[in-house]
mmCIF file with all atom_site columns, C-alpha atoms in Angstrom:
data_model
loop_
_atom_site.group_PDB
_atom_site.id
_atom_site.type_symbol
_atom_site.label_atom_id
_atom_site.label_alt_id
_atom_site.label_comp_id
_atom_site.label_asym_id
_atom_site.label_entity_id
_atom_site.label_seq_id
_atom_site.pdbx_PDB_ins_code
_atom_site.Cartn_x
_atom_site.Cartn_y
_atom_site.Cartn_z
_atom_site.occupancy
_atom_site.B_iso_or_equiv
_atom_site.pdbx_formal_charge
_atom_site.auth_seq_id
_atom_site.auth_comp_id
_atom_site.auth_asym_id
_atom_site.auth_atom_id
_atom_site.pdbx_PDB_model_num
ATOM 1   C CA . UNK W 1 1   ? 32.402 -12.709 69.813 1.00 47.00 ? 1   UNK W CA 1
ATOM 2   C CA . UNK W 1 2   ? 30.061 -13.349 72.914 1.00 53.00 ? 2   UNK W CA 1
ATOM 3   C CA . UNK W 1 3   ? 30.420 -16.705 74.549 1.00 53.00 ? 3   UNK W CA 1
ATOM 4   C CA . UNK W 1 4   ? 27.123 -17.897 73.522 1.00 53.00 ? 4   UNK W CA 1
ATOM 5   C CA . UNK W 1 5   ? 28.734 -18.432 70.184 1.00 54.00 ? 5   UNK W CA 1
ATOM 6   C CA . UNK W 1 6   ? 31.885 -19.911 71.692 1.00 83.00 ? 6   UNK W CA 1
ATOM 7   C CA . UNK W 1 7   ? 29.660 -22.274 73.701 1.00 94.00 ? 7   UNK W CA 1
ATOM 8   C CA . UNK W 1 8   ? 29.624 -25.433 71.736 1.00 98.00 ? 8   UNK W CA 1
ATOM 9   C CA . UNK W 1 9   ? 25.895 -26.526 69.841 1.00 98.00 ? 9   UNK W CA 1
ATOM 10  C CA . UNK W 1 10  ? 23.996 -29.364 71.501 1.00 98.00 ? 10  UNK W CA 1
ATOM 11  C CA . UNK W 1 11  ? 23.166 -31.280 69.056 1.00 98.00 ? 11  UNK W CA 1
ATOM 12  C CA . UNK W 1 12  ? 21.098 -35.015 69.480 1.00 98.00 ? 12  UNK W CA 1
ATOM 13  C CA . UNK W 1 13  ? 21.741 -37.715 66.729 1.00 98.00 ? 13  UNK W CA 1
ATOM 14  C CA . UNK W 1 14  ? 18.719 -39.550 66.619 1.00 98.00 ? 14  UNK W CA 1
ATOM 15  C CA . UNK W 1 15  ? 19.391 -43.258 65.365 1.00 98.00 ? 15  UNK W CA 1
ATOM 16  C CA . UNK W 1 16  ? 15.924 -43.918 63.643 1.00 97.00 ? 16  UNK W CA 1
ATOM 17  C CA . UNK W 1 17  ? 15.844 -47.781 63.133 1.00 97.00 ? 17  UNK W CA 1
ATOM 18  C CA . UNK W 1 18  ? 15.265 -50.138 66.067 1.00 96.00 ? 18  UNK W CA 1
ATOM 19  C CA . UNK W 1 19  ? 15.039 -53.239 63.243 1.00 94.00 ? 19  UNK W CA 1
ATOM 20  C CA . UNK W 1 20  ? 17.144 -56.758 63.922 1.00 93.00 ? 20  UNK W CA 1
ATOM 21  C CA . UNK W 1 21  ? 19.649 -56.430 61.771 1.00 93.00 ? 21  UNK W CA 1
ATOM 22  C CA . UNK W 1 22  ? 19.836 -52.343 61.181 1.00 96.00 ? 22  UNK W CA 1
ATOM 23  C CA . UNK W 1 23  ? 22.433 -50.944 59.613 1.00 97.00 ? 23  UNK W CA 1
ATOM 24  C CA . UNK W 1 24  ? 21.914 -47.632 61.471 1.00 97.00 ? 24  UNK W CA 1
ATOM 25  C CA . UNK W 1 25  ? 24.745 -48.012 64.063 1.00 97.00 ? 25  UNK W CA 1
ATOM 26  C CA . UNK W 1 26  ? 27.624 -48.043 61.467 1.00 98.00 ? 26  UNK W CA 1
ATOM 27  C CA . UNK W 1 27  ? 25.983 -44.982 59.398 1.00 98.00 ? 27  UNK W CA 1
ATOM 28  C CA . UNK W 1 28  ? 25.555 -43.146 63.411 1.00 98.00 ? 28  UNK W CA 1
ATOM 29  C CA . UNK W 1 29  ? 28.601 -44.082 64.187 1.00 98.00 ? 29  UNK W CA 1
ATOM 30  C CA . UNK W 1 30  ? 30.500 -43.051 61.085 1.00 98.00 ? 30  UNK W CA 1
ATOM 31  C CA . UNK W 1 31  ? 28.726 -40.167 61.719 1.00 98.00 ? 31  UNK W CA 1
ATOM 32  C CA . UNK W 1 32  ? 29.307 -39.038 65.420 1.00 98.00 ? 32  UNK W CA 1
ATOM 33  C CA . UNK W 1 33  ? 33.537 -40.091 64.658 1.00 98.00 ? 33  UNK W CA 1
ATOM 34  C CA . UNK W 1 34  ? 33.150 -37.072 61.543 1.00 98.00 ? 34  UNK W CA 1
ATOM 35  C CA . UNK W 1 35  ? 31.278 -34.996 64.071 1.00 98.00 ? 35  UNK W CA 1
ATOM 36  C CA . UNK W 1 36  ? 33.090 -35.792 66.992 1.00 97.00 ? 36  UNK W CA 1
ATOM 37  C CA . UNK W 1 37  ? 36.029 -34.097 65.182 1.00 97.00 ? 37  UNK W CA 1
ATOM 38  C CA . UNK W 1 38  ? 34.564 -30.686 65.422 1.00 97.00 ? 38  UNK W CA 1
ATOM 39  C CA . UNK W 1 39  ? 34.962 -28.673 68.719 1.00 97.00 ? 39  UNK W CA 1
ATOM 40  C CA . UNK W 1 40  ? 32.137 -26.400 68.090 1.00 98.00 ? 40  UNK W CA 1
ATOM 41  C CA . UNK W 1 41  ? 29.649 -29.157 68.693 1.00 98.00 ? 41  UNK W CA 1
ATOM 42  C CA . UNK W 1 42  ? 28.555 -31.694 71.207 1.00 98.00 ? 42  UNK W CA 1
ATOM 43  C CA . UNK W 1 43  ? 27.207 -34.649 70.157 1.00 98.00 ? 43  UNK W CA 1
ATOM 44  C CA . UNK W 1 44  ? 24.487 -36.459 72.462 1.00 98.00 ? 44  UNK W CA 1
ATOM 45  C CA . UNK W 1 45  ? 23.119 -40.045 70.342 1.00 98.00 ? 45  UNK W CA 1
ATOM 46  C CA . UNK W 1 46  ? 19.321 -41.155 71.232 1.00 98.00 ? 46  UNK W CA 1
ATOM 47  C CA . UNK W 1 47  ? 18.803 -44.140 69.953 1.00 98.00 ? 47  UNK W CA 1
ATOM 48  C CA . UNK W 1 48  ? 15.277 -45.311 69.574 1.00 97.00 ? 48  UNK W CA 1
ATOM 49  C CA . UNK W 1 49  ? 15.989 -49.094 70.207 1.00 97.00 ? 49  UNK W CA 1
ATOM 50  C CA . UNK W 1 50  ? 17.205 -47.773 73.269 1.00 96.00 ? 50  UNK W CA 1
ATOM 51  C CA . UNK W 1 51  ? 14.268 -45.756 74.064 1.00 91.00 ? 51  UNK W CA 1
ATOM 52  C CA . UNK W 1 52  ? 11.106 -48.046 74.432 1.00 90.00 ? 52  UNK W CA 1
ATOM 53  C CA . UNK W 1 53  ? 8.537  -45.503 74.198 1.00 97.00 ? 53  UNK W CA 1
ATOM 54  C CA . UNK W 1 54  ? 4.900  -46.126 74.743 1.00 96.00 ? 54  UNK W CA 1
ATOM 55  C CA . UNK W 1 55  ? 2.957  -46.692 71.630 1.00 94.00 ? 55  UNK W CA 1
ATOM 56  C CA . UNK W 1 56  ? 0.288  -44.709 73.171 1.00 97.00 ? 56  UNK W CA 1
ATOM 57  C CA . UNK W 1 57  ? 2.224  -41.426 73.286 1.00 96.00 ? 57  UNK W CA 1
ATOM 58  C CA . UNK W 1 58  ? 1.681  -41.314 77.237 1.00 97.00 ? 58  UNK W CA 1
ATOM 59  C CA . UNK W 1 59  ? 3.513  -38.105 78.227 1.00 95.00 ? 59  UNK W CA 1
ATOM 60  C CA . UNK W 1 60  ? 3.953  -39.083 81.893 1.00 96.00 ? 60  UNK W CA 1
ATOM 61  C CA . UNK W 1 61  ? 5.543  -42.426 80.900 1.00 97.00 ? 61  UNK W CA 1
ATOM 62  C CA . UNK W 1 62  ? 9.075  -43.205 82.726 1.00 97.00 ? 62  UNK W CA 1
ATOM 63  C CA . UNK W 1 63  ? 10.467 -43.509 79.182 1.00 97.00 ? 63  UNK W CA 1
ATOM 64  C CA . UNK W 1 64  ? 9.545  -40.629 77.971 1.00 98.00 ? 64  UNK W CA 1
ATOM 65  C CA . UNK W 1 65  ? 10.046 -38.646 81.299 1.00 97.00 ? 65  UNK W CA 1
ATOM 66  C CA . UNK W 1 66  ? 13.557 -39.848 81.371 1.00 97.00 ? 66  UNK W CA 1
ATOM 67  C CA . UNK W 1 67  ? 14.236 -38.990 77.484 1.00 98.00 ? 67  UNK W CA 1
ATOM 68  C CA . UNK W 1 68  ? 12.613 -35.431 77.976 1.00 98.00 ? 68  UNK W CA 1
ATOM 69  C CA . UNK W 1 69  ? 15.576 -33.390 79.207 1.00 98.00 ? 69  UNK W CA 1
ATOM 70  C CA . UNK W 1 70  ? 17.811 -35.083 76.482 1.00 98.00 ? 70  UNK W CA 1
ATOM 71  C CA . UNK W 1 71  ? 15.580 -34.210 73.275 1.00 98.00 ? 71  UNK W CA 1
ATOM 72  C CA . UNK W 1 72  ? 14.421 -30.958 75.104 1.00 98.00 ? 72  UNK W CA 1
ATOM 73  C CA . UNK W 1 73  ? 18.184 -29.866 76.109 1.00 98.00 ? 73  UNK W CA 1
ATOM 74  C CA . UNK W 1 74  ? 19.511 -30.083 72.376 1.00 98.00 ? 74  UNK W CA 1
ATOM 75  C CA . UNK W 1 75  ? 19.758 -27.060 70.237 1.00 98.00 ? 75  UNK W CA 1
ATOM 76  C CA . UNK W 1 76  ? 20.130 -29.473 66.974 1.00 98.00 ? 76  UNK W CA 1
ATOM 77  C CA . UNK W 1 77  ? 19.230 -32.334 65.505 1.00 98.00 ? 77  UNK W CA 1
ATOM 78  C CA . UNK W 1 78  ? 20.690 -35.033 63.552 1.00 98.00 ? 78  UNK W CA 1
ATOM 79  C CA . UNK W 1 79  ? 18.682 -37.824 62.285 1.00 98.00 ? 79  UNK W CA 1
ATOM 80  C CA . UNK W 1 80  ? 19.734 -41.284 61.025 1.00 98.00 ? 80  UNK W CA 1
ATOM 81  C CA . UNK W 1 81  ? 16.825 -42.696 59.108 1.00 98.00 ? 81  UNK W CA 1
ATOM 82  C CA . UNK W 1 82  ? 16.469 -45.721 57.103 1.00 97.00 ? 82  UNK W CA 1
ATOM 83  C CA . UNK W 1 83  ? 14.128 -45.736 54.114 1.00 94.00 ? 83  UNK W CA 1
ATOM 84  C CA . UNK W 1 84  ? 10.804 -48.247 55.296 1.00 92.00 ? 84  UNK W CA 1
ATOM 85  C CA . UNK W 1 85  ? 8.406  -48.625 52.681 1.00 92.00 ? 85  UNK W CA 1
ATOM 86  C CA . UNK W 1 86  ? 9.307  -45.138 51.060 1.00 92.00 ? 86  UNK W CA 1
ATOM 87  C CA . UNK W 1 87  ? 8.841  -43.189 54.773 1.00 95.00 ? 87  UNK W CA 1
ATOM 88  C CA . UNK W 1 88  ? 9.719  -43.226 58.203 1.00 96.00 ? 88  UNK W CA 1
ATOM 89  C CA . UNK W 1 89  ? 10.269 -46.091 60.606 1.00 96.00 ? 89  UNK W CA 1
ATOM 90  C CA . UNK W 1 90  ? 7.647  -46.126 63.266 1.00 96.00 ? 90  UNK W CA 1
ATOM 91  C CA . UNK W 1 91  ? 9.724  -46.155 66.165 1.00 96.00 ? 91  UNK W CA 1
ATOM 92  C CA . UNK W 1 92  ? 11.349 -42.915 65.062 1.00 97.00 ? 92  UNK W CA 1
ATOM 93  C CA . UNK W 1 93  ? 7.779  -41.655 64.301 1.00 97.00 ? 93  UNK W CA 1
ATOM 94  C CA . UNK W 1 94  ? 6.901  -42.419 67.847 1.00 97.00 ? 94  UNK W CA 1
ATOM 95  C CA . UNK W 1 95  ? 10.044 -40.571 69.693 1.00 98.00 ? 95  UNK W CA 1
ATOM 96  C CA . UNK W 1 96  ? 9.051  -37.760 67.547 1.00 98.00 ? 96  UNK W CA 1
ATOM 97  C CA . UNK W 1 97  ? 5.172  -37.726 68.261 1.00 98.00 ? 97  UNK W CA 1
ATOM 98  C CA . UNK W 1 98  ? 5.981  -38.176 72.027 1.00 98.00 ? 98  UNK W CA 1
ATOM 99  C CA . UNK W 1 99  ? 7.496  -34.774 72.421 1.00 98.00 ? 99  UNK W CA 1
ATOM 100 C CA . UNK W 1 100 ? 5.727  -31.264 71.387 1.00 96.00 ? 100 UNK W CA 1
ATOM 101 C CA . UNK W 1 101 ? 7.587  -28.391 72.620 1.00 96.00 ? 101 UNK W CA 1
ATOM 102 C CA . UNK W 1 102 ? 10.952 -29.757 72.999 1.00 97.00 ? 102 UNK W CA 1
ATOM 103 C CA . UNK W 1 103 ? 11.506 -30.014 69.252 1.00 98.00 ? 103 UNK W CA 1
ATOM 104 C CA . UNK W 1 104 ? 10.074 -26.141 68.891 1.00 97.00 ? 104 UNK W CA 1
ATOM 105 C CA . UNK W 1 105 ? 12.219 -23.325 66.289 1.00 96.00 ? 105 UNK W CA 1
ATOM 106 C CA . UNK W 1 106 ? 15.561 -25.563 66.164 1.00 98.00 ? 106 UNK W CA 1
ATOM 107 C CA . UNK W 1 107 ? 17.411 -27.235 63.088 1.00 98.00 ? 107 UNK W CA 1
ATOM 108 C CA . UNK W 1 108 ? 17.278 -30.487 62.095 1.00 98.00 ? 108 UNK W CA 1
ATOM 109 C CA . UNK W 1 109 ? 20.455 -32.429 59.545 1.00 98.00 ? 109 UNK W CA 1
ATOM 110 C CA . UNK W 1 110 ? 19.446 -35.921 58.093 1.00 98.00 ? 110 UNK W CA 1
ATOM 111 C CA . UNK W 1 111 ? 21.535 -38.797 57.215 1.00 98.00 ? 111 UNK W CA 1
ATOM 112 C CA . UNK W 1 112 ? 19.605 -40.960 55.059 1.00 98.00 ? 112 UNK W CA 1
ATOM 113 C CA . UNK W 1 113 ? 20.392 -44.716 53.694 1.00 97.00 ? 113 UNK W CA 1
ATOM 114 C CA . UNK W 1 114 ? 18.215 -47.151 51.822 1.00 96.00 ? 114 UNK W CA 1
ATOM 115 C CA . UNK W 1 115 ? 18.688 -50.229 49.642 1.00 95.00 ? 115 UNK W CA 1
ATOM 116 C CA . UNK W 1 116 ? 17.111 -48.576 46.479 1.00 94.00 ? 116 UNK W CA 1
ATOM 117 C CA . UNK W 1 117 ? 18.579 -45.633 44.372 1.00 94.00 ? 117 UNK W CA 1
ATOM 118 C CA . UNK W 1 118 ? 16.723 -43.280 46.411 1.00 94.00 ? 118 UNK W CA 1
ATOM 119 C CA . UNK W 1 119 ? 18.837 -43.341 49.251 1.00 94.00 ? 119 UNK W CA 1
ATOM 120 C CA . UNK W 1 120 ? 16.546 -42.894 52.229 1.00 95.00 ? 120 UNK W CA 1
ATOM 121 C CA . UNK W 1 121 ? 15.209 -39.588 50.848 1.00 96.00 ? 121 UNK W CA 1
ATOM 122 C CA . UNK W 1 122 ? 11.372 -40.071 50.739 1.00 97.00 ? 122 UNK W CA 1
ATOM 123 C CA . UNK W 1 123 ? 11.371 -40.395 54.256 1.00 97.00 ? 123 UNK W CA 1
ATOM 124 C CA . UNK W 1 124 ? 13.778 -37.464 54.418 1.00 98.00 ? 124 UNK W CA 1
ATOM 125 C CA . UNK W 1 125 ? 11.096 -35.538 52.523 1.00 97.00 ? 125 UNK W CA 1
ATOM 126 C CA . UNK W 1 126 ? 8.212  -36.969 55.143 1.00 97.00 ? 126 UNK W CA 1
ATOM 127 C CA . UNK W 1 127 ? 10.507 -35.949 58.074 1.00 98.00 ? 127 UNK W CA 1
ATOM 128 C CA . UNK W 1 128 ? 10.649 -32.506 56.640 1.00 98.00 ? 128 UNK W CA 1
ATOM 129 C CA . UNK W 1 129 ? 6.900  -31.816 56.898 1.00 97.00 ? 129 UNK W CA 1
ATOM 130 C CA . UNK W 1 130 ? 6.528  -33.481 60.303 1.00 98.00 ? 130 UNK W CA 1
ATOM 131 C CA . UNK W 1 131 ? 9.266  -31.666 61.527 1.00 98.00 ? 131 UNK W CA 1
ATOM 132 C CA . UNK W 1 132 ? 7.597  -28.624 59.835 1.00 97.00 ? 132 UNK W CA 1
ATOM 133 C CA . UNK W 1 133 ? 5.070  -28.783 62.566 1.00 96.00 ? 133 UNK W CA 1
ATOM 134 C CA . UNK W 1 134 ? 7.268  -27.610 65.063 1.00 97.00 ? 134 UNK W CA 1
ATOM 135 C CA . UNK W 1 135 ? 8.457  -24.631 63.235 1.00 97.00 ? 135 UNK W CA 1
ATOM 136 C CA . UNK W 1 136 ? 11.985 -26.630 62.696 1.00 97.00 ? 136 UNK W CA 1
ATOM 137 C CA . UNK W 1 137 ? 14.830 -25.591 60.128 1.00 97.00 ? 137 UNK W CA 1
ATOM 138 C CA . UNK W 1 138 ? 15.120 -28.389 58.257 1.00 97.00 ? 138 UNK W CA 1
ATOM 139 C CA . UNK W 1 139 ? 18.393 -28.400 56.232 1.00 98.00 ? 139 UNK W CA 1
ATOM 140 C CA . UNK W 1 140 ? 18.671 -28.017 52.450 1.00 96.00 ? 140 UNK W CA 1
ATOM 141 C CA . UNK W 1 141 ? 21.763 -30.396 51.750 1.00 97.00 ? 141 UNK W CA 1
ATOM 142 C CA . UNK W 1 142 ? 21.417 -33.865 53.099 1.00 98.00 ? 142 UNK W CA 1
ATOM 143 C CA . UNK W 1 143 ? 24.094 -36.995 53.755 1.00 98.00 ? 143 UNK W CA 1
ATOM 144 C CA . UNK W 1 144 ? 22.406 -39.905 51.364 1.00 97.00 ? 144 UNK W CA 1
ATOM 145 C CA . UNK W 1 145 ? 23.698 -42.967 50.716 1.00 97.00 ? 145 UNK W CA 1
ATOM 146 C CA . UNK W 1 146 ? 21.922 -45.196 48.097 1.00 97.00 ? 146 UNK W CA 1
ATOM 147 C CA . UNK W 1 147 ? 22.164 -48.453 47.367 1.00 97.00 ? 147 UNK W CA 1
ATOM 148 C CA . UNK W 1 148 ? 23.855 -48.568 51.454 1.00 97.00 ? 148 UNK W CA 1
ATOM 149 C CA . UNK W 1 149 ? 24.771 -51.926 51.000 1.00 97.00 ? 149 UNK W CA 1
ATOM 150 C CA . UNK W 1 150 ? 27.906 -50.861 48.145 1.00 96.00 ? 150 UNK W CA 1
ATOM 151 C CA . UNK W 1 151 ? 28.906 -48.474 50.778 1.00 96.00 ? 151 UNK W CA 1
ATOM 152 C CA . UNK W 1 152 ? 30.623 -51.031 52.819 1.00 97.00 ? 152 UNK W CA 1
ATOM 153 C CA . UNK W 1 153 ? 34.617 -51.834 51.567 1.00 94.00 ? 153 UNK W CA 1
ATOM 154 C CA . UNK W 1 154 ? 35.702 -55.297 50.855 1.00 94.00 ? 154 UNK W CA 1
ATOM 155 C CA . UNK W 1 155 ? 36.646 -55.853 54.652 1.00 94.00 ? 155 UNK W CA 1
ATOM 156 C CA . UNK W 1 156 ? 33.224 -54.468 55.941 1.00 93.00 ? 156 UNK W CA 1
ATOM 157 C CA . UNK W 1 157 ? 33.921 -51.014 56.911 1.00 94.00 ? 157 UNK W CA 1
ATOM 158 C CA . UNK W 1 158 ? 31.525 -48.195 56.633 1.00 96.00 ? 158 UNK W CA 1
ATOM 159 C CA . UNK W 1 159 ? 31.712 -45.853 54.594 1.00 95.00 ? 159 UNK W CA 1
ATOM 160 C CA . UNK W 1 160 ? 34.019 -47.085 51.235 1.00 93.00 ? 160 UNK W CA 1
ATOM 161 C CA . UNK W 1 161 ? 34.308 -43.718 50.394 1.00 89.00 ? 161 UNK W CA 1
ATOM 162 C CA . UNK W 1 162 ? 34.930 -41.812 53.349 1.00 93.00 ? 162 UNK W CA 1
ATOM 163 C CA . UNK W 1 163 ? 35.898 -38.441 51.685 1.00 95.00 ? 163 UNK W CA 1
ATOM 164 C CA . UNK W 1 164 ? 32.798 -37.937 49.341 1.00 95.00 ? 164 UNK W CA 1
ATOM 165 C CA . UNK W 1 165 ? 30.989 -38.791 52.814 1.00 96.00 ? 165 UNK W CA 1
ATOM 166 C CA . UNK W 1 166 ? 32.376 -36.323 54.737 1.00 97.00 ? 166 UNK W CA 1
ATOM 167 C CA . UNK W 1 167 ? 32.671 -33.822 52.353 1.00 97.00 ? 167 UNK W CA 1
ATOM 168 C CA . UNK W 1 168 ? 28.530 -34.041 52.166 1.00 97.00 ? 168 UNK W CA 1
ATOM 169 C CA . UNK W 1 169 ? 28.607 -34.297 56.809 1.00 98.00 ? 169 UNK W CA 1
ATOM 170 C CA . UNK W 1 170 ? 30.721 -31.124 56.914 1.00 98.00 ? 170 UNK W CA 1
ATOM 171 C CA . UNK W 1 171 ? 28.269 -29.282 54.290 1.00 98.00 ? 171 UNK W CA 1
ATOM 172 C CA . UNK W 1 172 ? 25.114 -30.530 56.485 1.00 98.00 ? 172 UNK W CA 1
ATOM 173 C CA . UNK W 1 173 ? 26.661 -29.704 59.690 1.00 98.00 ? 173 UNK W CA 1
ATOM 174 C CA . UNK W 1 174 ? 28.395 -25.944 58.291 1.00 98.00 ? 174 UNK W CA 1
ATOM 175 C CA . UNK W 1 175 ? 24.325 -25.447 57.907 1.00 98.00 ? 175 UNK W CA 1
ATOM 176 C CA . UNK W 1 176 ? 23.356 -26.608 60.724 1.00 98.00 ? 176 UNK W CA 1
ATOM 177 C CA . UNK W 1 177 ? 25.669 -25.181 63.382 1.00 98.00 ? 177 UNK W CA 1
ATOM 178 C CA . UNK W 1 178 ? 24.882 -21.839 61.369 1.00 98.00 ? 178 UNK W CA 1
ATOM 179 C CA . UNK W 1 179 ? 21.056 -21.664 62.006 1.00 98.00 ? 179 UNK W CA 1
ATOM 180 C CA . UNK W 1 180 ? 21.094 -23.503 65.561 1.00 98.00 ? 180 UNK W CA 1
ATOM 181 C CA . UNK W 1 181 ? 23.530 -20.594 66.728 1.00 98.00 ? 181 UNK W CA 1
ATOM 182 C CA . UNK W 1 182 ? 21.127 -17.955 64.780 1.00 97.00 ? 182 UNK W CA 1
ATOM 183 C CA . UNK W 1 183 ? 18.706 -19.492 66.833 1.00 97.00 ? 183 UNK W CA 1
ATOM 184 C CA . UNK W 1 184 ? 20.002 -19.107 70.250 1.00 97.00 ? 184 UNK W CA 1
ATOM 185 C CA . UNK W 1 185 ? 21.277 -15.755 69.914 1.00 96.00 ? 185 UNK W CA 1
ATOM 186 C CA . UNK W 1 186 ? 17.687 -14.926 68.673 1.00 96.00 ? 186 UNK W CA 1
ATOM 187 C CA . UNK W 1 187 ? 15.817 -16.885 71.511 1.00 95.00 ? 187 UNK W CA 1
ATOM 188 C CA . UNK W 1 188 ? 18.473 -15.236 74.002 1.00 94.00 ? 188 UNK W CA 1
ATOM 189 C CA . UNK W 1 189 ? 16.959 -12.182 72.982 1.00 95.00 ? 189 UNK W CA 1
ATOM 190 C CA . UNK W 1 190 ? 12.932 -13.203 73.005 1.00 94.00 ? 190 UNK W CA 1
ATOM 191 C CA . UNK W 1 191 ? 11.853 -16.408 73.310 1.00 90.00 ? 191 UNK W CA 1
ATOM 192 C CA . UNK W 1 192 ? 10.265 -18.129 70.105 1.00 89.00 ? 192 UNK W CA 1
ATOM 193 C CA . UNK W 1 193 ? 6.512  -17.749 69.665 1.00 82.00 ? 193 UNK W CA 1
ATOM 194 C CA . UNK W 1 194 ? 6.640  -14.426 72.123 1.00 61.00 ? 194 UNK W CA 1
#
């Protein structure tokens, strides 16, 4: 086994609600502690309430600039999304519109919530044809949690059941890992698009 497969994966959780109130920092952080577990990952979280990108997509913006190396630098991708008005939150639509070739021929795992039975999952199916664009793996088997509200125990901890929840993380990320290192060892043999 050659070190590149030793190395650990890169991978960027991308928190995808910047909304007062968002429940995405107890699903991401759920997430990254089940992740975090793992030695054959690193786990790097973007969050786009954090990142105050320009609405206009301006590449040479200082926000963008300084996000570059982070979004550009991961092998994988984890996204956190939220359910808006059956698709994507804008802000997350934005961090993903403001980079091109940084996203190019990697994988991408989503973690999906809503308040309805659908469980974040339309925009989940958006996400995979934007992501599509970019030639990006998205993966088959998904973390979903409908109705996110019951998903919280009696004292307020996320998630109430924390073994059907990790059971579906460890089946996303057993993807994931699997084509992101299929990637490298490919790319460290010809670059993508060459």
């Amino acid at each position: 086994m050659n070190g590149s497969v030793r190395r650990p994966i890169e991978v960027a959780l991308v928190v995808g609600s910047a909304r007062d109130g968002r429940l995405a920092p107890d699903v991401a952080g759920w997430f990254r502690e089940v992740a975090g577990r793992r030695d054959d990952l690193a786990v790097d979280v973007v969050d786009v309430a954090d990142a105050l990108l320009p609405a206009d997509l301006d590449p040479g913006h200082a926000a963008t600039a300084a996000l570059r190396p982070r979004i550009a630098g991961a092998e994988a991708y984890v996204l956190v999304v939220p359910e808006y008005n059956r698709s994507v939150p804008g802000p997350l639509k934005t961090l993903i519109d403001s980079f091109q070739s940084e996203w190019l021929a990697k994988p991408v795992g989503f973690v999906s919530y809503g308040l309805s039975m659908a469980g974040g999952v339309r925009a989940v199916e958006h996400l995979r044809q934007i992501f599509a664009e970019f030639h990006c793996v998205g993966m088959k088997d998904i973390v979903a949690f409908p109705r996110i509200l019951d998903h919280y125990d009696a004292e307020g901890r996320f998630p109430a059941d924390a073994e059907g929840a990790e059971a579906a993380a460890k089946l996303m990320l057993d993807q994931l890992l699997w084509w992101a290192r299929a990637l490298r060892e490919a790319k460290a043999v010809r670059p993508y698009g060459t």
